Amino acid sequence: MTLTCTNVTLRQKPLRNDRISLYLDYYPAIRNPYTMKMSRREFLGIYIYAKPKNEQQRMFNQDMLNKAEAIRCIRVQSLINEEFGFLDKNKQKVDFLAYFRTKAREKYEKWDCVYNHFEKFVGGKCTFGDVTVELCEKFRDYLLKCKQINHPNAYISRNSAAGYYSTFRALLKIAYKEKMLRENLNDFLEKIEWKEVKKEYLTLDEVKKLAATPCKIPVLKQASLFACMTGLRISDILKLDWHDFEVGPDQGYYIRICTEKTETEATLPISQEALELCGEWGTGKVFKGLTRSMTHHPLKQWIAEAGIRKHITFHCFRHSYAVIQISLGTDIYTVSKMLTHKNVTTTQIYASAPRLVA
């Protein structure tokens, strides 16, 4: 098999005003991996005198030719290493905000929130050329001092800032992998440290009390109790589809999902009680009509009507599942797998919670 090697030749193009433009000629033409267009010429922006009149101009010409030849050698090496960044000179002009918005739509709600903060921070304009270490550091400072988008009178918490900045750094990593950024800016950025806070959860008795309390939105009650029994996040419950369910060799029921937050694939067994909360077997979404807005005020109202005075969010049902399982004697490694944690140390924080059952 014969490999075709691209030749890179330094050429000259006569211009007006007694000048010559230097450019590189690629043969065969090479395909730009970003625009997918074929490229033959690369003008270097280097000019020499067509008819040097004195020794100074001749020395200038020789110096520029040496520089152009050095660039030619670098290009040859880049082609051998399949590094084509030099071809895409317009990439820095690409709209970074549009790129961010596209990625946020592929993810979950927090990405939208981070996008809104970043758009506000940059004043609605940002290209890839603007994305520097300095800009990222300023965005970090902004998050530590900014107010909430929907509640302008309240500042975001430190842990929210840490989560938002972590999401932003994940975006930078994706952009680097997709060769939209020439270097991994994360190597030069300092993360925002999380502040230890008490993780609120429901006891087994409180879950039973909640189950016995009527809810004005039946699907919210079903999804909430399902979360208490499975530990699934709201993002995964919202997209849960009937085709995610299957019957195992032991005739038990399982859910096969790819978690939205960590993009972890998992096969999770579920109990008959949890399955019954899903309603009649069907097609499409399991919890039809469920929205994120229901998990705010309607959820608080239902919890208050159950006589529970704790500050419980929907995510607390995930904490409740973990604590109850460990209290019932379930092995921490099993709980870790059910929560789709990548590391068991993340699960160990629940082991220190007070025992909920005798």
Tab-separated table of C-alpha atoms in Angstrom:
chain	number	residue	atom	x	y	z
A	1	MET	CA	0.000	0.000	0.000
A	2	THR	CA	1.419	3.402	-1.008
A	3	LEU	CA	0.710	6.409	1.218
A	4	THR	CA	0.202	9.776	-0.479
A	5	CYS	CA	2.325	12.429	1.197
A	6	THR	CA	1.344	16.063	0.891
A	7	ASN	CA	4.151	18.275	-0.377
A	8	VAL	CA	4.399	21.753	1.083
A	9	THR	CA	6.123	24.244	-1.215
A	10	LEU	CA	6.965	27.879	-0.494
A	11	ARG	CA	5.805	30.002	-3.426
A	12	GLN	CA	5.674	33.672	-4.374
A	13	LYS	CA	2.860	35.788	-5.795
A	14	PRO	CA	3.732	39.166	-7.409
A	15	LEU	CA	1.659	42.100	-6.171
A	16	ARG	CA	1.349	45.742	-7.067
A	17	ASN	CA	3.722	48.342	-5.652
A	18	ASP	CA	6.752	46.165	-6.372
A	19	ARG	CA	5.982	43.629	-3.647
A	20	ILE	CA	5.742	39.816	-3.482
A	21	SER	CA	3.424	37.821	-1.201
A	22	LEU	CA	4.726	34.520	0.195
A	23	TYR	CA	2.384	31.559	0.495
A	24	LEU	CA	2.472	27.789	0.997
A	25	ASP	CA	1.201	25.437	-1.692
A	26	TYR	CA	-0.175	22.060	-0.517
A	27	TYR	CA	-0.245	19.220	-3.043
A	28	PRO	CA	-2.335	17.165	-3.043
A	29	ALA	CA	-4.828	19.486	-1.377
A	30	ILE	CA	-5.649	18.773	2.266
A	31	ARG	CA	-9.107	18.713	3.799
A	32	ASN	CA	-9.813	21.141	6.627
A	33	PRO	CA	-11.268	18.890	9.399
A	34	TYR	CA	-13.398	21.777	10.732
A	35	THR	CA	-14.933	23.165	7.502
A	36	MET	CA	-14.462	19.899	5.534
A	37	LYS	CA	-13.291	22.009	2.559
A	38	MET	CA	-10.173	21.236	0.565
A	39	SER	CA	-7.227	23.629	1.030
A	40	ARG	CA	-4.358	24.259	-1.405
A	41	ARG	CA	-2.978	27.641	-0.415
A	42	GLU	CA	-2.088	29.277	2.859
A	43	PHE	CA	-1.023	32.914	2.582
A	44	LEU	CA	1.453	33.738	5.331
A	45	GLY	CA	0.979	37.484	5.484
A	46	ILE	CA	4.700	37.879	4.718
A	47	TYR	CA	5.829	40.256	1.945
A	48	ILE	CA	9.203	40.911	0.355
A	49	TYR	CA	10.576	43.435	-2.134
A	50	ALA	CA	10.257	42.343	-5.778
A	51	LYS	CA	13.325	44.393	-6.748
A	52	PRO	CA	15.431	45.179	-3.662
A	53	LYS	CA	17.253	48.464	-4.171
A	54	ASN	CA	19.913	48.194	-1.502
A	55	GLU	CA	21.638	45.841	0.908
A	56	GLN	CA	19.144	46.556	3.666
A	57	GLN	CA	16.200	45.462	1.487
A	58	ARG	CA	18.098	42.376	0.356
A	59	MET	CA	18.787	41.436	3.981
A	60	PHE	CA	15.117	42.022	4.792
A	61	ASN	CA	14.069	39.693	1.938
A	62	GLN	CA	16.412	36.969	3.124
A	63	ASP	CA	15.163	37.275	6.704
A	64	MET	CA	11.501	36.989	5.597
A	65	LEU	CA	12.304	34.020	3.337
A	66	ASN	CA	13.995	32.289	6.281
A	67	LYS	CA	10.931	32.883	8.434
A	68	ALA	CA	8.610	31.572	5.712
A	69	GLU	CA	10.778	28.477	5.308
A	70	ALA	CA	10.636	27.883	9.070
A	71	ILE	CA	6.815	28.011	8.900
A	72	ARG	CA	6.878	25.570	5.971
A	73	CYS	CA	8.892	23.092	8.063
A	74	ILE	CA	6.446	23.432	10.957
A	75	ARG	CA	3.528	22.772	8.597
A	76	VAL	CA	5.180	19.612	7.279
A	77	GLN	CA	5.644	18.358	10.826
A	78	SER	CA	2.018	19.215	11.672
A	79	LEU	CA	0.741	17.264	8.666
A	80	ILE	CA	2.775	14.246	9.672
A	81	ASN	CA	1.306	14.461	13.194
A	82	GLU	CA	-2.185	15.129	11.791
A	83	GLU	CA	-2.478	18.446	13.647
A	84	PHE	CA	-4.571	20.714	11.458
A	85	GLY	CA	-5.215	23.632	13.810
A	86	PHE	CA	-3.294	25.990	11.533
A	87	LEU	CA	-5.954	25.549	8.817
A	88	ASP	CA	-8.853	26.947	10.774
A	89	LYS	CA	-8.031	30.624	11.167
A	90	ASN	CA	-11.714	31.545	11.450
A	91	LYS	CA	-12.386	29.288	14.422
A	92	GLN	CA	-11.647	32.011	16.973
A	93	LYS	CA	-14.438	34.067	15.414
A	94	VAL	CA	-17.014	31.301	16.003
A	95	ASP	CA	-19.781	32.228	18.460
A	96	PHE	CA	-18.918	30.535	21.770
A	97	LEU	CA	-22.321	31.425	23.228
A	98	ALA	CA	-24.097	29.626	20.386
A	99	TYR	CA	-21.873	26.596	20.986
A	100	PHE	CA	-22.625	26.752	24.736
A	101	ARG	CA	-26.364	27.024	24.080
A	102	THR	CA	-26.313	23.970	21.805
A	103	LYS	CA	-24.472	21.872	24.400
A	104	ALA	CA	-26.799	23.055	27.191
A	105	ARG	CA	-29.829	21.848	25.234
A	106	GLU	CA	-28.263	18.387	25.069
A	107	LYS	CA	-27.786	18.282	28.846
A	108	TYR	CA	-30.018	19.061	31.826
A	109	GLU	CA	-31.482	22.072	33.628
A	110	LYS	CA	-28.313	23.190	35.439
A	111	TRP	CA	-26.537	23.689	32.107
A	112	ASP	CA	-29.236	26.172	31.089
A	113	CYS	CA	-28.756	28.049	34.348
A	114	VAL	CA	-24.975	28.217	33.866
A	115	TYR	CA	-25.479	29.379	30.277
A	116	ASN	CA	-27.782	32.189	31.471
A	117	HIS	CA	-25.207	33.343	34.003
A	118	PHE	CA	-22.369	33.235	31.469
A	119	GLU	CA	-24.420	35.093	28.848
A	120	LYS	CA	-25.125	37.811	31.420
A	121	PHE	CA	-21.469	37.875	32.471
A	122	VAL	CA	-20.168	38.463	28.914
A	123	GLY	CA	-22.952	40.852	27.956
A	124	GLY	CA	-24.415	38.546	25.306
A	125	LYS	CA	-21.284	38.380	23.130
A	126	CYS	CA	-18.421	35.897	23.253
A	127	THR	CA	-16.355	34.183	20.571
A	128	PHE	CA	-13.931	31.300	21.021
A	129	GLY	CA	-11.133	33.828	20.685
A	130	ASP	CA	-12.473	35.573	23.813
A	131	VAL	CA	-12.331	32.390	25.902
A	132	THR	CA	-9.059	32.723	27.777
A	133	VAL	CA	-7.802	31.709	31.200
A	134	GLU	CA	-8.304	35.300	32.345
A	135	LEU	CA	-11.949	35.329	31.195
A	136	CYS	CA	-12.616	32.000	32.944
A	137	GLU	CA	-11.057	33.263	36.169
A	138	LYS	CA	-13.227	36.383	36.025
A	139	PHE	CA	-16.303	34.188	35.513
A	140	ARG	CA	-15.260	32.228	38.608
A	141	ASP	CA	-15.150	35.449	40.622
A	142	TYR	CA	-18.503	36.486	39.157
A	143	LEU	CA	-20.166	33.243	40.306
A	144	LEU	CA	-18.905	33.727	43.854
A	145	LYS	CA	-20.574	37.148	44.055
A	146	CYS	CA	-23.571	37.062	41.688
A	147	LYS	CA	-27.285	36.936	42.411
A	148	GLN	CA	-29.778	34.346	41.232
A	149	ILE	CA	-31.256	34.768	37.757
A	150	ASN	CA	-34.877	34.205	38.836
A	151	HIS	CA	-34.517	35.792	42.285
A	152	PRO	CA	-32.390	38.938	41.804
A	153	ASN	CA	-32.586	39.827	45.495
A	154	ALA	CA	-30.833	36.612	46.584
A	155	TYR	CA	-27.209	35.589	46.049
A	156	ILE	CA	-26.398	32.098	44.810
A	157	SER	CA	-24.884	29.822	47.440
A	158	ARG	CA	-21.236	28.817	47.415
A	159	ASN	CA	-22.150	25.224	46.570
A	160	SER	CA	-24.309	26.414	43.669
A	161	ALA	CA	-21.353	28.479	42.462
A	162	ALA	CA	-19.116	25.399	42.774
A	163	GLY	CA	-21.593	23.305	40.784
A	164	TYR	CA	-22.014	25.966	38.099
A	165	TYR	CA	-18.269	26.412	37.670
A	166	SER	CA	-17.795	22.642	37.506
A	167	THR	CA	-20.369	22.533	34.699
A	168	PHE	CA	-18.614	25.384	32.886
A	169	ARG	CA	-15.300	23.559	33.135
A	170	ALA	CA	-16.993	20.434	31.740
A	171	LEU	CA	-18.012	22.542	28.739
A	172	LEU	CA	-14.402	23.677	28.263
A	173	LYS	CA	-13.298	20.043	28.345
A	174	ILE	CA	-15.833	19.123	25.651
A	175	ALA	CA	-14.745	22.068	23.499
A	176	TYR	CA	-11.109	20.984	23.837
A	177	LYS	CA	-11.937	17.383	22.900
A	178	GLU	CA	-13.847	18.627	19.872
A	179	LYS	CA	-10.795	20.762	18.943
A	180	MET	CA	-12.685	24.016	19.293
A	181	LEU	CA	-10.085	25.124	21.856
A	182	ARG	CA	-6.388	24.621	21.207
A	183	GLU	CA	-5.533	23.914	24.836
A	184	ASN	CA	-7.292	22.468	27.841
A	185	LEU	CA	-7.925	25.627	29.878
A	186	ASN	CA	-8.888	23.483	32.880
A	187	ASP	CA	-5.184	22.798	33.426
A	188	PHE	CA	-4.816	26.444	34.461
A	189	LEU	CA	-8.076	26.949	36.377
A	190	GLU	CA	-8.759	26.571	40.077
A	191	LYS	CA	-12.072	24.960	40.980
A	192	ILE	CA	-14.473	26.373	43.560
A	193	GLU	CA	-14.326	24.224	46.685
A	194	TRP	CA	-17.584	22.818	48.017
A	195	LYS	CA	-18.763	23.749	51.494
A	196	GLU	CA	-19.893	20.869	53.686
A	197	VAL	CA	-23.623	21.119	54.377
A	198	LYS	CA	-26.110	18.897	56.141
A	199	LYS	CA	-27.893	16.589	53.700
A	200	GLU	CA	-31.564	16.554	54.579
A	201	TYR	CA	-33.578	13.335	54.186
A	202	LEU	CA	-36.787	11.640	55.245
A	203	THR	CA	-36.937	8.796	57.737
A	204	LEU	CA	-38.819	5.613	56.862
A	205	ASP	CA	-41.725	6.768	59.043
A	206	GLU	CA	-41.799	10.139	57.279
A	207	VAL	CA	-41.893	8.439	53.876
A	208	LYS	CA	-44.863	6.394	55.087
A	209	LYS	CA	-46.512	9.580	56.376
A	210	LEU	CA	-45.968	11.238	52.999
A	211	ALA	CA	-47.429	8.219	51.211
A	212	ALA	CA	-50.551	8.463	53.384
A	213	THR	CA	-51.042	12.176	52.600
A	214	PRO	CA	-53.158	13.075	49.541
A	215	CYS	CA	-51.443	15.224	46.907
A	216	LYS	CA	-53.255	17.615	44.547
A	217	ILE	CA	-51.006	16.394	41.718
A	218	PRO	CA	-51.135	12.561	41.644
A	219	VAL	CA	-48.191	12.174	39.228
A	220	LEU	CA	-46.005	14.258	41.574
A	221	LYS	CA	-46.819	11.912	44.456
A	222	GLN	CA	-46.104	8.838	42.328
A	223	ALA	CA	-42.763	10.198	41.093
A	224	SER	CA	-41.698	11.349	44.575
A	225	LEU	CA	-42.355	7.996	46.224
A	226	PHE	CA	-40.716	6.275	43.241
A	227	ALA	CA	-37.608	8.395	43.883
A	228	CYS	CA	-37.648	7.351	47.552
A	229	MET	CA	-37.713	3.702	46.468
A	230	THR	CA	-35.126	3.877	43.687
A	231	GLY	CA	-32.847	6.848	44.422
A	232	LEU	CA	-33.220	8.156	40.854
A	233	ARG	CA	-32.635	11.846	40.157
A	234	ILE	CA	-35.430	14.058	38.857
A	235	SER	CA	-33.634	14.358	35.487
A	236	ASP	CA	-33.740	10.568	35.034
A	237	ILE	CA	-37.321	10.229	36.273
A	238	LEU	CA	-38.522	12.900	33.842
A	239	LYS	CA	-37.097	11.037	30.853
A	240	LEU	CA	-37.934	7.503	32.119
A	241	ASP	CA	-39.648	5.596	29.335
A	242	TRP	CA	-41.474	2.279	29.361
A	243	HIS	CA	-38.927	0.792	26.979
A	244	ASP	CA	-36.353	1.251	29.777
A	245	PHE	CA	-38.074	-1.528	31.743
A	246	GLU	CA	-37.334	-5.206	31.250
A	247	VAL	CA	-37.907	-8.527	32.990
A	248	GLY	CA	-34.768	-10.290	34.226
A	249	PRO	CA	-33.937	-14.032	34.272
A	250	ASP	CA	-35.191	-14.159	37.860
A	251	GLN	CA	-38.556	-12.751	36.676
A	252	GLY	CA	-37.801	-9.538	38.563
A	253	TYR	CA	-38.095	-6.095	37.000
A	254	TYR	CA	-35.152	-3.922	36.009
A	255	ILE	CA	-34.566	-0.451	34.595
A	256	ARG	CA	-31.814	0.072	32.029
A	257	ILE	CA	-30.854	3.733	31.859
A	258	CYS	CA	-28.028	6.081	31.030
A	259	THR	CA	-28.076	8.700	33.771
A	260	GLU	CA	-28.325	12.234	32.402
A	261	LYS	CA	-26.034	13.900	34.925
A	262	THR	CA	-23.055	11.520	34.893
A	263	GLU	CA	-23.862	9.704	31.623
A	264	THR	CA	-23.429	6.397	33.467
A	265	GLU	CA	-25.130	3.316	32.038
A	266	ALA	CA	-26.771	1.140	34.670
A	267	THR	CA	-29.188	-1.756	35.077
A	268	LEU	CA	-31.140	-1.232	38.295
A	269	PRO	CA	-33.522	-3.718	39.936
A	270	ILE	CA	-36.778	-2.227	41.201
A	271	SER	CA	-39.288	-3.604	43.671
A	272	GLN	CA	-42.881	-4.521	42.908
A	273	GLU	CA	-43.982	-1.554	45.045
A	274	ALA	CA	-41.897	0.840	42.965
A	275	LEU	CA	-43.258	-0.666	39.750
A	276	GLU	CA	-46.839	-0.195	40.953
A	277	LEU	CA	-46.159	3.530	41.400
A	278	CYS	CA	-45.519	3.743	37.655
A	279	GLY	CA	-49.158	2.916	36.930
A	280	GLU	CA	-50.457	0.748	34.114
A	281	TRP	CA	-47.816	-0.626	31.734
A	282	GLY	CA	-47.806	1.357	28.507
A	283	THR	CA	-45.683	3.246	25.992
A	284	GLY	CA	-43.830	6.533	26.043
A	285	LYS	CA	-42.968	8.404	29.214
A	286	VAL	CA	-43.733	6.634	32.490
A	287	PHE	CA	-44.669	9.708	34.537
A	288	LYS	CA	-46.722	11.531	31.929
A	289	GLY	CA	-47.388	15.187	32.727
A	290	LEU	CA	-44.622	15.480	35.326
A	291	THR	CA	-42.696	18.765	35.112
A	292	ARG	CA	-39.857	20.319	37.052
A	293	SER	CA	-42.076	23.182	38.173
A	294	MET	CA	-44.152	20.669	40.160
A	295	THR	CA	-41.084	19.862	42.274
A	296	HIS	CA	-40.962	23.387	43.673
A	297	HIS	CA	-44.036	25.015	45.269
A	298	PRO	CA	-46.489	22.074	44.804
A	299	LEU	CA	-43.965	19.700	46.403
A	300	LYS	CA	-43.391	22.044	49.367
A	301	GLN	CA	-47.135	22.364	49.879
A	302	TRP	CA	-47.657	18.589	49.873
A	303	ILE	CA	-44.798	18.013	52.334
A	304	ALA	CA	-46.177	20.694	54.647
A	305	GLU	CA	-49.636	19.080	54.503
A	306	ALA	CA	-47.979	15.816	55.591
A	307	GLY	CA	-46.783	17.598	58.738
A	308	ILE	CA	-43.094	17.353	57.806
A	309	ARG	CA	-41.184	20.461	58.885
A	310	LYS	CA	-37.837	19.678	57.235
A	311	HIS	CA	-36.591	21.577	54.186
A	312	ILE	CA	-37.150	18.810	51.647
A	313	THR	CA	-36.444	19.155	47.943
A	314	PHE	CA	-37.013	16.477	45.328
A	315	HIS	CA	-33.309	15.606	45.439
A	316	CYS	CA	-33.706	14.834	49.157
A	317	PHE	CA	-35.688	11.748	48.159
A	318	ARG	CA	-32.426	10.408	46.702
A	319	HIS	CA	-30.703	11.038	50.038
A	320	SER	CA	-33.633	9.386	51.817
A	321	TYR	CA	-33.290	6.259	49.689
A	322	ALA	CA	-29.580	5.968	50.485
A	323	VAL	CA	-29.945	6.488	54.241
A	324	ILE	CA	-32.927	4.139	54.555
A	325	GLN	CA	-31.176	1.387	52.578
A	326	ILE	CA	-28.030	1.596	54.704
A	327	SER	CA	-30.120	1.661	57.891
A	328	LEU	CA	-31.895	-1.486	56.747
A	329	GLY	CA	-28.537	-3.212	56.377
A	330	THR	CA	-27.999	-2.973	52.623
A	331	ASP	CA	-24.303	-3.198	51.743
A	332	ILE	CA	-22.823	0.229	50.992
A	333	TYR	CA	-21.326	-1.020	47.728
A	334	THR	CA	-24.779	-2.118	46.583
A	335	VAL	CA	-26.225	1.269	47.518
A	336	SER	CA	-23.383	2.947	45.628
A	337	LYS	CA	-24.217	0.920	42.502
A	338	MET	CA	-27.925	1.731	42.825
A	339	LEU	CA	-27.125	5.442	43.087
A	340	THR	CA	-24.795	5.078	40.043
A	341	HIS	CA	-21.970	6.695	41.991
A	342	LYS	CA	-18.606	6.350	40.259
A	343	ASN	CA	-16.811	6.064	43.594
A	344	VAL	CA	-18.016	4.439	46.817
A	345	THR	CA	-16.498	7.303	48.839
A	346	THR	CA	-19.338	9.474	47.501
A	347	THR	CA	-21.807	7.053	49.111
A	348	GLN	CA	-20.011	6.815	52.453
A	349	ILE	CA	-21.386	10.171	53.615
A	350	TYR	CA	-24.746	8.429	54.121
A	351	ALA	CA	-23.206	5.804	56.403
A	352	SER	CA	-22.714	8.405	59.141
A	353	ALA	CA	-26.426	9.306	59.256
A	354	PRO	CA	-28.372	8.218	62.383
A	355	ARG	CA	-29.961	4.768	62.119
A	356	LEU	CA	-33.611	5.053	61.159
A	357	VAL	CA	-34.739	1.581	62.202
A	358	ALA	CA	-33.957	-0.747	65.071
